[in-house]
Coordinates of C-alpha atoms and ligand atoms in Angstrom, one line a residue:
M12 CA 15.5 124.1 179.0
C13 CA 15.9 127.1 176.7
G14 CA 18.6 129.6 177.2
I15 CA 18.3 133.4 177.4
V16 CA 21.0 136.0 177.0
G17 CA 20.6 139.8 176.7
Y18 CA 23.0 142.7 176.6
V19 CA 23.0 146.5 176.6
G20 CA 26.3 148.4 176.7
E21 CA 29.1 149.9 174.7
K22 CA 30.3 146.8 172.9
Q23 CA 28.7 145.1 169.9
A24 CA 25.9 143.0 171.3
A25 CA 25.7 140.1 168.9
P26 CA 29.1 138.4 169.6
I27 CA 28.4 138.7 173.4
L28 CA 24.9 137.1 172.9
L29 CA 26.4 134.3 170.8
D30 CA 29.2 133.7 173.3
G31 CA 26.6 133.6 176.2
L32 CA 24.4 131.2 174.3
S33 CA 27.3 128.9 173.7
K34 CA 27.8 128.6 177.4
L35 CA 24.2 127.4 177.7
E36 CA 24.5 124.8 175.0
Y37 CA 24.8 122.0 177.5
R38 CA 21.2 122.5 178.5
G39 CA 20.0 121.2 175.2
Y40 CA 18.2 123.1 172.4
D41 CA 17.0 122.6 168.9
S42 CA 17.3 126.2 167.4
A43 CA 18.7 129.6 168.2
G44 CA 18.2 133.2 167.4
I45 CA 19.3 136.7 168.2
A46 CA 17.7 140.2 167.7
V47 CA 19.8 143.3 167.8
F48 CA 18.8 147.0 167.5
D49 CA 21.1 148.7 165.0
G50 CA 20.0 152.3 165.7
E51 CA 17.2 152.2 163.2
K52 CA 15.5 148.9 163.4
I53 CA 15.6 145.6 165.2
N54 CA 17.3 142.9 163.1
M55 CA 16.7 139.3 163.7
T56 CA 18.6 136.1 162.7
K57 CA 17.2 132.7 163.6
A58 CA 18.2 129.2 162.7
K59 CA 17.1 125.7 163.4
G60 CA 19.9 123.4 164.6
R61 CA 23.2 124.0 166.3
L62 CA 24.3 127.5 167.4
K63 CA 27.2 127.0 165.0
V64 CA 24.7 127.6 162.1
L65 CA 23.7 131.0 163.6
E66 CA 27.4 131.9 164.2
E67 CA 28.2 131.1 160.6
I68 CA 25.2 133.1 159.2
T69 CA 26.2 136.1 161.2
H70 CA 30.0 135.6 161.0
G71 CA 30.3 135.3 164.7
G72 CA 27.8 138.1 165.2
S73 CA 29.9 140.7 163.3
T74 CA 27.3 141.2 160.6
M75 CA 24.7 142.4 163.2
P76 CA 25.7 145.9 164.4
G77 CA 24.2 147.4 167.5
V78 CA 24.8 147.5 171.3
L79 CA 21.4 146.3 172.5
G80 CA 20.1 142.8 171.9
V81 CA 18.6 139.5 173.1
G82 CA 19.4 135.9 172.2
H83 CA 17.9 132.5 172.8
T84 CA 18.5 128.8 172.4
R85 CA 15.1 127.1 172.1
W86 CA 14.1 123.7 173.4
A87 CA 10.8 123.3 171.6
T88 CA 7.6 123.2 173.6
H89 CA 4.8 124.7 171.4
G90 CA 5.5 124.1 167.7
E91 CA 8.2 122.1 166.0
P92 CA 11.8 123.1 166.0
S93 CA 12.1 125.4 163.0
D94 CA 13.5 128.8 162.0
V95 CA 10.1 130.5 162.3
N96 CA 9.4 129.0 165.8
A97 CA 12.8 129.9 167.1
H98 CA 13.0 133.0 169.3
P99 CA 13.2 136.0 169.4
H100 CA 9.6 136.9 168.4
L101 CA 8.5 140.3 167.3
N102 CA 5.4 142.4 167.5
R103 CA 3.6 143.4 164.3
D104 CA 5.8 146.3 163.3
G105 CA 9.0 144.8 164.6
S106 CA 9.6 147.4 167.3
I107 CA 9.5 145.0 170.2
A108 CA 11.5 141.7 170.4
V109 CA 11.0 139.0 173.1
V110 CA 12.9 135.9 174.1
H111 CA 11.1 133.6 176.5
N112 CA 11.8 130.5 178.7
G113 CA 8.9 128.7 180.2
I114 CA 5.3 127.9 179.2
I115 CA 2.4 130.3 178.9
E116 CA -0.5 128.0 179.9
N117 CA -3.3 130.3 178.7
Y118 CA -1.7 131.2 175.4
L119 CA -4.5 129.7 173.3
K120 CA -7.1 131.9 175.0
L121 CA -4.9 135.0 174.7
K122 CA -4.1 134.2 171.1
K123 CA -7.8 133.9 170.2
K124 CA -8.4 137.4 171.7
L125 CA -5.4 138.9 169.9
V126 CA -6.5 137.4 166.6
K127 CA -9.9 138.9 167.1
K128 CA -8.2 142.3 167.5
G129 CA -6.4 141.8 164.2
Y130 CA -3.1 140.4 165.2
E131 CA -1.5 137.9 162.8
F132 CA 0.6 135.1 164.1
V133 CA 3.5 133.7 162.1
S134 CA 4.7 130.9 164.5
D135 CA 3.1 128.1 166.5
T136 CA 4.7 129.3 169.7
D137 CA 3.2 130.5 173.0
T138 CA 5.9 133.2 173.1
E139 CA 4.6 135.1 170.1
V140 CA 1.5 135.9 172.2
I141 CA 3.8 137.8 174.6
A142 CA 5.2 140.0 171.7
H143 CA 1.7 140.9 170.5
L144 CA 0.3 141.4 174.0
L145 CA 3.1 143.8 174.7
D146 CA 2.3 145.6 171.5
Y147 CA -1.4 145.7 172.5
Y148 CA -0.6 147.3 175.9
Y149 CA 2.3 149.5 174.9
D150 CA 1.6 153.2 175.1
G151 CA 5.1 154.5 175.2
N152 CA 5.8 153.1 178.7
P153 CA 7.6 149.7 178.5
L154 CA 7.4 149.0 182.2
R155 CA 3.6 149.6 182.2
A156 CA 3.2 147.3 179.2
I157 CA 5.2 144.6 180.8
T158 CA 3.3 144.6 184.1
K159 CA 0.0 144.6 182.2
V160 CA 1.1 141.6 180.2
M161 CA 2.2 139.9 183.5
H162 CA -1.3 140.2 184.8
R163 CA -2.7 138.4 181.8
M164 CA -0.2 135.5 181.5
E165 CA -0.6 132.2 183.4
G166 CA 2.3 129.8 183.5
S167 CA 6.0 130.2 183.8
Y168 CA 8.3 132.7 182.1
A169 CA 11.6 134.4 182.1
L170 CA 11.7 137.1 179.5
G171 CA 14.3 139.3 177.8
I172 CA 12.7 142.3 176.0
I173 CA 13.9 145.2 173.9
F174 CA 11.9 148.1 172.6
K175 CA 13.0 150.0 169.5
D176 CA 11.8 153.3 171.1
F177 CA 14.2 152.7 174.1
P178 CA 17.6 151.9 172.5
D179 CA 19.5 152.2 175.7
E180 CA 17.2 149.9 177.8
L181 CA 17.0 146.2 178.2
Y182 CA 14.1 144.7 180.2
A183 CA 13.9 141.3 182.0
V184 CA 11.2 139.7 184.0
R185 CA 10.5 136.3 185.5
K186 CA 8.0 134.0 187.1
D187 CA 8.9 130.4 187.9
S188 CA 11.8 130.3 185.4
P189 CA 15.3 131.3 186.4
L190 CA 16.9 134.6 185.4
I191 CA 19.9 136.5 186.5
V192 CA 21.3 139.9 185.7
G193 CA 24.7 141.5 186.2
H194 CA 26.9 144.4 185.4
T195 CA 29.9 143.9 183.2
E196 CA 32.8 146.3 182.5
T197 CA 31.1 147.4 179.3
G198 CA 27.4 147.1 180.1
S199 CA 24.6 145.1 181.6
I200 CA 23.8 141.5 180.9
I201 CA 20.9 139.1 181.5
A202 CA 21.0 135.3 181.3
S203 CA 18.9 132.3 182.3
D204 CA 21.8 130.6 183.9
V205 CA 25.1 131.5 185.5
P206 CA 27.6 130.0 183.0
A207 CA 26.6 132.6 180.3
V208 CA 27.8 135.5 182.4
L209 CA 30.8 134.1 184.3
K210 CA 33.2 135.4 181.8
Y211 CA 31.9 139.0 182.3
T212 CA 30.9 139.1 186.0
R213 CA 30.7 137.1 189.1
D214 CA 28.4 139.4 190.9
V215 CA 24.8 138.8 189.9
Y216 CA 21.3 139.5 191.0
F217 CA 18.9 136.6 191.1
I218 CA 15.5 137.9 189.8
E219 CA 12.7 136.6 192.0
N220 CA 9.2 135.8 190.9
E221 CA 7.3 138.7 189.4
E222 CA 10.2 141.0 189.5
I223 CA 11.1 143.2 186.6
V224 CA 14.5 144.8 185.8
R225 CA 15.2 147.8 183.7
M226 CA 18.9 148.0 182.6
E227 CA 21.0 150.5 180.9
K228 CA 24.7 150.4 180.2
D229 CA 25.6 151.3 183.7
S230 CA 22.5 151.3 185.7
M231 CA 19.9 148.7 186.9
E232 CA 16.5 149.3 188.5
F233 CA 14.3 146.6 190.0
F234 CA 10.5 146.8 190.2
N235 CA 7.6 144.6 191.4
V236 CA 4.5 143.9 189.5
D237 CA 2.9 147.1 190.9
E238 CA 5.7 149.1 189.2
E239 CA 7.2 150.0 192.7
Q240 CA 10.9 150.1 192.8
I241 CA 12.6 147.5 195.0
E242 CA 16.1 147.0 196.4
K243 CA 18.1 143.9 195.7
E244 CA 21.5 142.7 196.8
P245 CA 24.0 141.0 194.4
V246 CA 25.3 137.5 195.1
H247 CA 29.0 136.7 194.4
I248 CA 29.4 133.5 192.4
E249 CA 32.3 131.3 193.5
W250 CA 31.5 128.3 191.2
D251 CA 33.8 127.4 188.3
V252 CA 32.2 127.0 184.9
D253 CA 31.8 123.2 185.2
A254 CA 29.9 123.6 188.5
A255 CA 27.9 126.5 187.2
E256 CA 26.6 124.4 184.3
K257 CA 25.2 122.0 186.9
G258 CA 23.6 124.9 188.8
G259 CA 26.0 124.2 191.7
Y260 CA 25.0 120.5 191.9
E261 CA 27.7 118.0 191.7
H262 CA 26.1 116.1 188.8
F263 CA 23.4 116.6 186.2
M264 CA 21.6 113.6 187.6
L265 CA 21.3 115.3 191.0
K266 CA 20.3 118.6 189.4
E267 CA 17.6 116.8 187.4
M268 CA 16.3 115.0 190.4
Y269 CA 15.9 118.4 192.0
E270 CA 14.1 119.6 189.0
Q271 CA 11.4 117.0 189.4
P272 CA 8.9 119.1 191.4
K273 CA 8.9 121.8 188.7
A274 CA 8.8 119.2 185.8
I275 CA 5.9 117.5 187.4
T276 CA 4.0 120.7 187.8
D277 CA 4.8 121.8 184.3
T278 CA 3.4 118.4 183.0
F279 CA 0.1 118.4 184.9
S280 CA -0.8 122.1 185.3
P281 CA -1.6 122.9 181.6
R282 CA -3.9 120.0 181.6
I283 CA -5.9 120.9 184.7
R284 CA -8.8 123.3 184.3
G285 CA -10.5 123.8 187.6
N286 CA -11.8 120.4 188.6
E287 CA -11.4 118.9 185.2
I288 CA -8.7 117.2 183.3
V289 CA -8.4 118.5 179.7
I290 CA -5.9 116.9 177.4
E291 CA -6.5 118.7 174.1
E292 CA -3.7 117.0 172.3
L293 CA -5.3 113.6 172.8
N294 CA -7.7 114.5 170.0
M295 CA -10.2 112.0 171.2
S296 CA -13.9 112.7 171.8
D297 CA -15.6 111.1 174.8
E298 CA -17.1 108.6 172.4
D299 CA -13.6 107.7 171.1
I300 CA -12.4 107.2 174.7
R301 CA -15.4 105.0 175.5
A302 CA -14.7 102.9 172.3
V303 CA -11.2 101.9 173.5
K304 CA -11.2 98.2 174.3
K305 CA -7.6 97.8 175.2
L306 CA -4.4 99.7 175.7
M307 CA -1.1 98.5 174.5
I308 CA 1.8 100.3 176.1
V309 CA 5.2 99.9 174.4
A310 CA 8.5 101.4 175.4
C311 CA 12.1 100.6 176.4
G312 CA 14.0 100.8 179.7
S313 CA 12.7 103.3 182.2
A314 CA 9.9 104.4 179.9
Y315 CA 8.8 100.7 179.9
H316 CA 8.8 100.8 183.7
A317 CA 6.6 103.9 183.6
G318 CA 4.3 101.8 181.3
V319 CA 4.2 99.0 183.9
T320 CA 3.0 101.5 186.4
G321 CA 0.5 102.7 183.8
K322 CA -0.9 99.2 183.6
Y323 CA -1.8 99.1 187.3
V324 CA -3.2 102.7 187.2
F325 CA -5.3 102.2 184.1
E326 CA -6.6 98.9 185.1
G327 CA -7.2 99.8 188.7
M328 CA -8.8 103.2 188.0
A329 CA -10.3 103.1 184.6
R330 CA -10.9 99.3 184.3
I331 CA -9.4 99.1 180.9
P332 CA -7.3 96.0 180.0
V333 CA -3.7 97.0 179.5
E334 CA -0.8 95.1 178.0
V335 CA 2.7 96.5 178.4
D336 CA 5.5 95.3 176.2
L337 CA 9.2 96.0 175.6
A338 CA 9.4 97.7 172.2
S339 CA 12.2 95.3 171.1
E340 CA 10.0 92.3 171.8
F341 CA 6.8 93.8 170.5
R342 CA 8.2 94.7 167.1
Y343 CA 9.1 91.1 166.3
R344 CA 6.3 89.2 167.9
D345 CA 3.6 89.6 165.4
P346 CA 1.4 91.5 167.9
I347 CA -2.3 91.1 167.9
L348 CA -3.8 94.6 167.6
E349 CA -7.6 94.2 167.4
E350 CA -9.9 97.0 166.6
G351 CA -10.3 99.2 169.6
T352 CA -6.7 98.9 170.8
L353 CA -5.0 102.2 171.5
V354 CA -1.2 101.9 171.4
I355 CA 0.7 104.2 173.7
V356 CA 4.4 104.6 172.9
I357 CA 6.4 106.2 175.7
S358 CA 9.8 107.8 175.1
Q359 CA 11.9 110.6 176.5
S360 CA 14.0 111.1 173.5
G361 CA 11.4 110.3 170.9
E362 CA 14.2 108.6 168.9
T363 CA 14.6 105.2 170.4
A364 CA 14.9 102.8 167.5
D365 CA 12.9 100.0 168.9
S366 CA 10.1 102.3 170.1
L367 CA 9.9 104.0 166.8
A368 CA 9.8 100.6 165.0
A369 CA 7.0 99.5 167.3
L370 CA 5.1 102.7 166.5
R371 CA 5.4 102.1 162.8
E372 CA 4.5 98.4 163.2
S373 CA 1.3 99.4 165.1
R374 CA 0.3 102.0 162.6
E375 CA 0.8 99.6 159.7
R376 CA -1.5 97.3 161.4
G377 CA -4.1 100.0 161.6
A378 CA -3.9 100.9 165.3
K379 CA -4.0 104.5 166.5
V380 CA -0.8 105.5 168.3
L381 CA -0.5 108.0 171.1
G382 CA 3.0 109.1 171.9
I383 CA 4.1 110.3 175.4
V384 CA 7.2 112.1 174.4
N385 CA 9.6 114.6 176.0
V386 CA 11.5 116.0 172.9
V387 CA 9.2 118.1 170.8
G388 CA 9.4 117.4 167.1
S389 CA 11.3 114.1 167.6
S390 CA 10.6 111.1 165.3
I391 CA 8.0 109.5 167.6
A392 CA 6.3 112.8 168.2
R393 CA 6.1 113.4 164.5
E394 CA 4.9 109.9 163.5
A395 CA 2.4 109.2 166.3
D396 CA -1.2 110.0 165.5
N397 CA -1.3 112.2 168.6
V398 CA 1.3 113.2 171.0
M399 CA 1.1 114.2 174.7
Y400 CA 4.3 116.0 175.7
T401 CA 5.9 115.6 179.1
W402 CA 7.4 119.0 180.0
A403 CA 10.5 117.7 181.8
G404 CA 12.9 119.9 179.8
P405 CA 16.2 118.5 178.4
E406 CA 17.7 115.7 180.4
I407 CA 21.4 115.5 180.3
A408 CA 22.3 112.7 182.6
V409 CA 22.0 109.3 180.9
A410 CA 20.0 107.8 183.7
T411 CA 16.5 109.3 183.5
T412 CA 14.9 110.8 186.5
K413 CA 12.7 113.8 185.8
A414 CA 11.5 112.5 182.4
Y415 CA 10.5 109.2 184.0
S416 CA 8.6 111.1 186.7
C417 CA 6.8 113.2 184.1
Q418 CA 5.9 110.0 182.1
L419 CA 4.1 108.8 185.3
I420 CA 2.2 112.1 185.5
A421 CA 1.1 111.9 181.9
L422 CA -0.2 108.4 182.5
Y423 CA -2.0 109.4 185.7
L424 CA -3.7 112.3 183.8
L425 CA -4.8 110.0 181.0
A426 CA -6.0 107.4 183.4
V427 CA -8.1 109.9 185.4
K428 CA -9.5 111.2 182.1
F429 CA -10.4 107.8 180.8
A430 CA -11.8 106.7 184.1
K431 CA -14.1 109.7 184.3
V432 CA -15.3 109.5 180.7
R433 CA -15.9 105.8 181.1
G434 CA -18.0 106.3 184.2
Q435 CA -15.6 104.5 186.6
I436 CA -15.0 107.5 188.8
S437 CA -17.2 110.4 190.0
D438 CA -16.5 114.2 189.7
A439 CA -15.7 114.2 193.4
Q440 CA -13.0 111.5 192.8
V441 CA -11.5 113.5 189.9
K442 CA -11.3 116.5 192.2
E443 CA -9.5 114.4 194.8
Y444 CA -7.0 113.0 192.2
I445 CA -6.3 116.6 191.0
E446 CA -5.7 117.7 194.6
D447 CA -3.3 114.7 195.1
L448 CA -1.5 115.6 191.8
K449 CA -1.1 119.2 193.1
R450 CA 0.4 117.9 196.3
L451 CA 3.0 115.7 194.6
P452 CA 5.6 118.5 193.8
D453 CA 5.9 119.5 197.5
Q454 CA 5.9 115.9 198.6
V455 CA 8.7 115.1 196.1
E456 CA 10.6 118.1 197.4
L457 CA 10.3 116.9 200.9
L458 CA 11.8 113.5 200.0
L459 CA 14.6 115.1 198.1
N460 CA 15.5 117.3 201.1
N461 CA 15.8 114.1 203.1
K462 CA 18.7 113.0 201.0
N463 CA 21.3 112.8 203.8
K464 CA 19.5 109.9 205.4
I465 CA 19.7 107.9 202.1
Q466 CA 23.3 109.0 201.4
K467 CA 24.3 107.7 204.9
F468 CA 22.6 104.4 204.2
A469 CA 24.1 104.1 200.7
N470 CA 27.6 104.6 202.0
R471 CA 27.2 101.4 204.0
Y472 CA 26.5 99.4 200.8
L473 CA 29.1 100.6 198.4
A474 CA 30.7 97.1 198.2
A475 CA 27.4 95.3 197.7
K476 CA 27.6 92.6 195.0
D477 CA 23.9 91.9 194.5
V478 CA 20.8 94.0 195.5
F479 CA 17.2 92.8 195.1
F480 CA 14.2 95.0 194.9
I481 CA 10.8 93.5 195.8
G482 CA 7.3 94.8 195.7
R483 CA 3.7 93.8 194.9
G484 CA 1.3 95.4 192.4
I485 CA 2.3 98.9 191.6
D486 CA 5.2 98.5 194.0
Y487 CA 6.6 95.9 191.7
A488 CA 6.6 98.5 188.9
I489 CA 8.7 100.9 191.0
S490 CA 11.0 98.1 192.1
L491 CA 11.9 97.6 188.4
E492 CA 12.8 101.2 188.0
G493 CA 14.7 101.4 191.4
S494 CA 16.7 98.4 190.4
L495 CA 17.6 99.8 187.0
K496 CA 18.6 103.2 188.5
L497 CA 21.0 101.3 190.8
K498 CA 22.6 98.9 188.3
E499 CA 23.0 101.3 185.4
I500 CA 25.1 103.9 187.3
S501 CA 26.8 101.9 190.0
Y502 CA 27.5 98.6 188.1
I503 CA 26.2 96.6 191.0
H504 CA 24.2 93.6 190.0
S505 CA 20.6 94.2 190.9
E506 CA 17.2 92.6 190.1
A507 CA 13.6 93.4 190.8
Y508 CA 11.1 90.7 191.6
A509 CA 7.4 90.6 192.3
A510 CA 7.6 89.7 195.9
G511 CA 5.3 86.7 195.5
E512 CA 7.8 85.2 193.1
L513 CA 10.6 84.9 195.7
K514 CA 9.6 81.4 196.7
H515 CA 9.7 80.3 193.1
G516 CA 13.5 80.4 192.8
T517 CA 14.9 83.8 193.7
I518 CA 15.0 83.2 197.5
S519 CA 17.9 80.8 197.0
L520 CA 20.1 83.8 196.0
I521 CA 19.6 85.4 199.4
E522 CA 22.5 85.0 201.8
E523 CA 24.0 86.6 204.9
G524 CA 24.1 90.4 204.3
T525 CA 22.3 90.5 200.9
L526 CA 20.6 93.9 200.6
V527 CA 16.9 93.6 199.8
T528 CA 14.9 96.8 199.1
A529 CA 11.3 96.2 199.8
V530 CA 8.7 98.7 198.6
L531 CA 5.3 98.7 200.3
T532 CA 2.9 101.5 199.6
Q533 CA -0.3 99.5 199.0
E534 CA -2.1 99.1 202.3
D535 CA -4.0 96.0 201.2
L536 CA -0.7 94.3 200.5
F537 CA 1.2 95.3 203.6
K538 CA 0.8 92.0 205.4
K539 CA 1.8 90.0 202.4
M540 CA 4.9 92.2 202.0
I541 CA 5.8 91.9 205.6
S542 CA 5.8 88.1 205.3
N543 CA 8.2 88.4 202.3
I544 CA 10.4 90.7 204.3
V545 CA 10.5 88.2 207.2
E546 CA 11.3 85.4 204.7
V547 CA 14.4 87.1 203.3
R548 CA 15.5 88.3 206.7
T549 CA 15.4 84.8 208.1
R550 CA 17.8 83.9 205.4
G551 CA 20.2 86.7 206.4
A552 CA 19.1 89.6 204.2
F553 CA 19.4 93.1 205.3
V554 CA 16.1 94.8 204.4
L555 CA 15.6 98.5 203.5
A556 CA 11.9 99.2 203.4
V557 CA 10.3 102.1 201.5
T558 CA 6.8 102.5 202.8
T559 CA 4.0 105.0 203.5
E560 CA 3.9 107.2 206.6
G561 CA 1.9 105.5 209.3
N562 CA 3.0 102.0 208.5
D563 CA 4.6 101.3 211.9
E564 CA 4.3 97.5 211.6
V565 CA 7.2 97.4 209.1
K566 CA 9.6 98.8 211.6
K567 CA 9.6 95.5 213.4
A568 CA 10.2 93.5 210.3
A569 CA 12.7 95.6 208.3
D570 CA 16.2 96.8 209.3
Y571 CA 15.9 100.3 207.9
V572 CA 12.7 102.2 207.0
I573 CA 12.2 105.2 204.7
Y574 CA 8.8 106.8 204.8
I575 CA 7.1 108.5 202.0
P576 CA 4.2 110.9 202.4
R577 CA 0.6 109.7 201.9
T578 CA -1.1 110.0 198.5
N579 CA -3.8 107.9 196.8
R580 CA -2.9 104.3 196.0
F581 CA -2.3 105.0 192.3
F582 CA 0.2 107.8 192.6
T583 CA 2.6 106.3 195.2
N584 CA 5.3 105.5 192.5
S585 CA 5.9 109.2 192.1
L586 CA 7.0 109.3 195.7
A587 CA 8.6 105.9 196.2
I588 CA 11.0 106.5 193.2
I589 CA 12.7 109.5 194.9
P590 CA 14.6 107.6 197.6
L591 CA 15.4 104.9 195.1
Q592 CA 16.8 107.4 192.7
L593 CA 18.8 109.0 195.5
F594 CA 20.0 105.5 196.6
G595 CA 21.3 104.6 193.1
Y596 CA 22.9 108.1 192.8
Y597 CA 24.8 108.0 196.1
I598 CA 26.0 104.4 195.6
S599 CA 27.3 105.5 192.2
V600 CA 29.0 108.6 193.7
G601 CA 30.5 106.6 196.6
R602 CA 31.9 104.1 194.2
G603 CA 33.5 106.8 192.1
C604 CA 31.5 105.9 189.0
D605 CA 30.8 108.4 186.2
V606 CA 27.3 109.2 187.4
D607 CA 26.1 111.2 184.4
K608 CA 27.8 109.1 181.7
P609 CA 27.8 105.5 182.8
R610 CA 29.9 103.1 180.8
N611 CA 28.4 101.6 177.6
L612 CA 25.3 103.6 177.7
A613 CA 24.0 106.4 175.5
K614 CA 21.2 108.9 176.3
S615 CA 19.4 108.2 173.0
V616 CA 19.5 104.7 171.6
T617 CA 18.9 105.3 168.0
V618 CA 20.2 101.9 166.8
E619 CA 18.7 98.5 167.5
Ligands
F6R709 C1 17.4 104.5 182.1 C2 17.1 105.1 180.8 C3 16.8 104.2 179.7 C4 15.7 104.9 178.8 C5 15.5 104.0 177.5 C6 14.4 104.6 176.7 O1 17.7 105.5 183.0 O2 17.2 106.3 180.6 O3 16.4 103.0 180.1 O4 14.5 104.9 179.5 O5 16.7 103.9 176.8 O6 14.7 105.8 176.2 P1 13.6 106.8 175.7 O7 12.7 107.2 176.8 O8 14.4 108.0 175.2 O9 12.9 106.1 174.6

């Protein structure tokens, strides 16, 4: 996600800001900027692209005098990556500068109100709203203005703020987006992540939700949202830089798995208004939605697997026929795209060559394309007719986890929306689905916290030669993804089969000790799946079952059972995937593989 650095002290701020930002580069970003108060005014330099560009423009920061400043590396959410959308953002007379991580969910509403009051916006960002809102509430008391703004904002934020009127003070505040502050030998520093400050201090304060910090060169005061002063204790950081980049996790993949509850929330919450699902970016009227005759989902790898889940969800819930295809096949198979077909291209990077080609092919044939994309401003996002972003943040590990989970959420939101508009479900059902969505982050967290059980199990199978994943219906879709997670990072041969297909050939591959992972989350298919488990066990397989709480029957059939919490029958993949991700991860770790950068694989496949 974006990076924040801020400094107030006796040294020139700009070089410190640039240095801090460089330590946050690993998080991924598309533009960067800094704002420094030079004693008279706040000067700002911003540039799209690498931090190097900003360093060159400012000669390593030396051309920007001043000892108070904030800096930012941006991962675009609202608005394309560009100089103007890069942070910091200023209020109208340039006397307040803000950097922001997170998403302001009600920014459109706030923007409308501010525009009515005469504020002019220069960027497409949600952050600019904060700068103008601070301006609106500022009456000479920065703390008061900040708390008032906090009361108005919905969503997540970590902010670094400077006021021209207070040249010795740096402000920081957070809600649901990390932020740390610390004292250095020469001043005070804020950052969104530990690596940015390690060179200057190892004693930091972790800012908690809705806490505000006012810093001067050698003092620091903490406040709550009622402007009452609070006490905080510093924490000593023992990590080295490498561990700090991973937030203390051993690998990016593990860190990103742990980011799933937040990524899921970030993806659904801006699209839920009370008991309704509102997907503005879809740009489709109810009439347009009703006119859709068929969905064609096209993607590669894990994104394709999300699409397979989407097929079951859309067909089951909204009763729309869905075809899912691998982009590399679709583009060369002379696809039939009749009128009324909506093409959905799913991609984390937004740059996958085959997916992009499939998008172009579809548009040339006159079909409308909806992109479900994680990287804002990427090629697929730009070229699709409409784009629905997944708010997973940057994914560093090659094996996708949180972006895949967010793709599922985007598909659920669309399916519920389509089902409601097409009269397939009632308002009460929409409400239930929304409640189930809201429960998912905690349920995912619960499963992640159960990781030791899976690690123990994985350690028994480090020498496995072949692993099979079986499931029926939507559980087949998750088997595909579970199998890919295992093989791509552990180099163990693995395949997923629709359990009913076993008898048609695959079962001959089962021998004494073969590991079979059976996923059974669909109550109406439990019995069928248990028969399949018995079939493979009789032939010597060792069966790991992933099933829903309360399914006690399976204990008698399988060798080892992992339970996932209950949800509705369409959302189970979001839970079943967690133990499968952890399983792949721990096998890879146990085998000493390069978890985050598996051999022969690239994060973004921009060639055919
Ligand atoms: C597997 C994985 C890949 C990607 C695939 C598509 O863990 O990450 O299979 O899902 O290369 O990439 P995007 O989503 O960027 O189009």
